[in-house]
Amino acid sequence: MFGGEAVAAPDAPLARRNPVAKLAAAMVFSVVLLATLDPVAPAIAIAVELAVLPLFGVRYRVLARRALPLLAAAAGVLVTLVLFAADRSGRTLLAAGPVLVTSGVLVTALGMVLRLFAVALPGVIVFATTDPTDLADALIQNVKAPARFAIGALAAFRLVPLLAQEWQMIGMARRARGVDAGRNPVAKLRLFGSTGFALLVGAIRRGTRLAVAMDARGFDAGGPRTVARRQRFTVADGLLVAGALVVAAGSLAVSVAVGTFRPLIG
């Protein structure tokens, strides 16, 4: 659920696929797109990702809400590159004192922003359509991951929503004691840092207790463990991974064909 609204329809065709297959498809898609700096390949990838979104049962409105942090990150990347990029080749578009914006800078910035979305969106889709318990079971059964690692990752996923609640509780407790930054930006920054440190200390303590509890239940014994839910890797799951590879490779091929391909290395 997201704000009382279902994130994805669990009976959608691609939402039913094996969690390991969806995770592998997202990783393949992301790794291939990291090979280029041009904007064409990630733009094609984003178009394909948005086109297949209904097959995962994810609503566009819910995805937009989940992608809000990406917008902030993209804005930061865009401003940083425009102001501080070393390569100022191309036609000059704006010259205002120390600020020099060229067409080459904008192309590079656009490629970085689009690549950020193209790499991050598959991860958002995968985790929006995957139950953490199913993912842990699939890692143990299909990837032969250690049970301690898989169940630890499951516990981390389950505990992440508590961080926002704890942040709110710490803020309310401090306001009740009269600790408030008001409109002072320096005080707000200092209060933000101290609240983050308190949250970090609480997370470390909870992680330590969780590790002790898992050791007490034999997760470090090294013996075989049984699983409650079977996770089968089928031909359809393999086709999903292969399809992701084909689409990513096709995006790079189009980039090379139109002459915009800019390798990350070389």
Short mmCIF file of N, CA, C and O in Angstrom, two decimals, residues 36 52 105 133 162 170 190 206 240 265:
data_model
loop_
_atom_site.label_atom_id
_atom_site.label_comp_id
_atom_site.label_asym_id
_atom_site.label_seq_id
_atom_site.Cartn_x
_atom_site.Cartn_y
_atom_site.Cartn_z
N THR A 36 27.02 4.11 -21.62
CA THR A 36 27.02 5.27 -22.49
C THR A 36 26.62 6.53 -21.74
O THR A 36 25.92 6.46 -20.73
N VAL A 52 5.71 -0.59 -20.55
CA VAL A 52 5.40 -1.90 -19.96
C VAL A 52 4.91 -1.78 -18.52
O VAL A 52 4.61 -2.79 -17.89
N VAL A 105 27.40 21.06 -22.83
CA VAL A 105 27.08 20.89 -21.42
C VAL A 105 25.65 20.40 -21.25
O VAL A 105 25.36 19.49 -20.45
N THR A 133 9.18 -10.95 1.52
CA THR A 133 9.31 -12.35 1.93
C THR A 133 9.55 -13.25 0.73
O THR A 133 10.37 -14.17 0.77
N LEU A 162 9.84 2.03 9.39
CA LEU A 162 9.90 2.54 10.76
C LEU A 162 10.78 3.78 10.87
O LEU A 162 10.63 4.56 11.83
N ILE A 170 10.88 11.58 16.95
CA ILE A 170 11.98 12.36 17.52
C ILE A 170 11.69 13.85 17.39
O ILE A 170 11.91 14.63 18.33
N ARG A 190 21.40 22.30 11.88
CA ARG A 190 21.98 21.65 13.04
C ARG A 190 21.00 20.65 13.65
O ARG A 190 21.38 19.54 14.04
N ARG A 206 19.06 -1.38 16.83
CA ARG A 206 18.07 -2.36 16.37
C ARG A 206 18.74 -3.44 15.53
O ARG A 206 18.40 -4.62 15.64
N LEU A 240 11.86 -12.99 -19.35
CA LEU A 240 11.84 -11.63 -18.83
C LEU A 240 13.26 -11.06 -18.76
O LEU A 240 13.50 -9.91 -19.19
N ILE A 265 33.74 4.61 -20.92
CA ILE A 265 35.18 4.40 -20.83
C ILE A 265 35.75 4.39 -22.26
O ILE A 265 35.30 3.63 -23.11
#
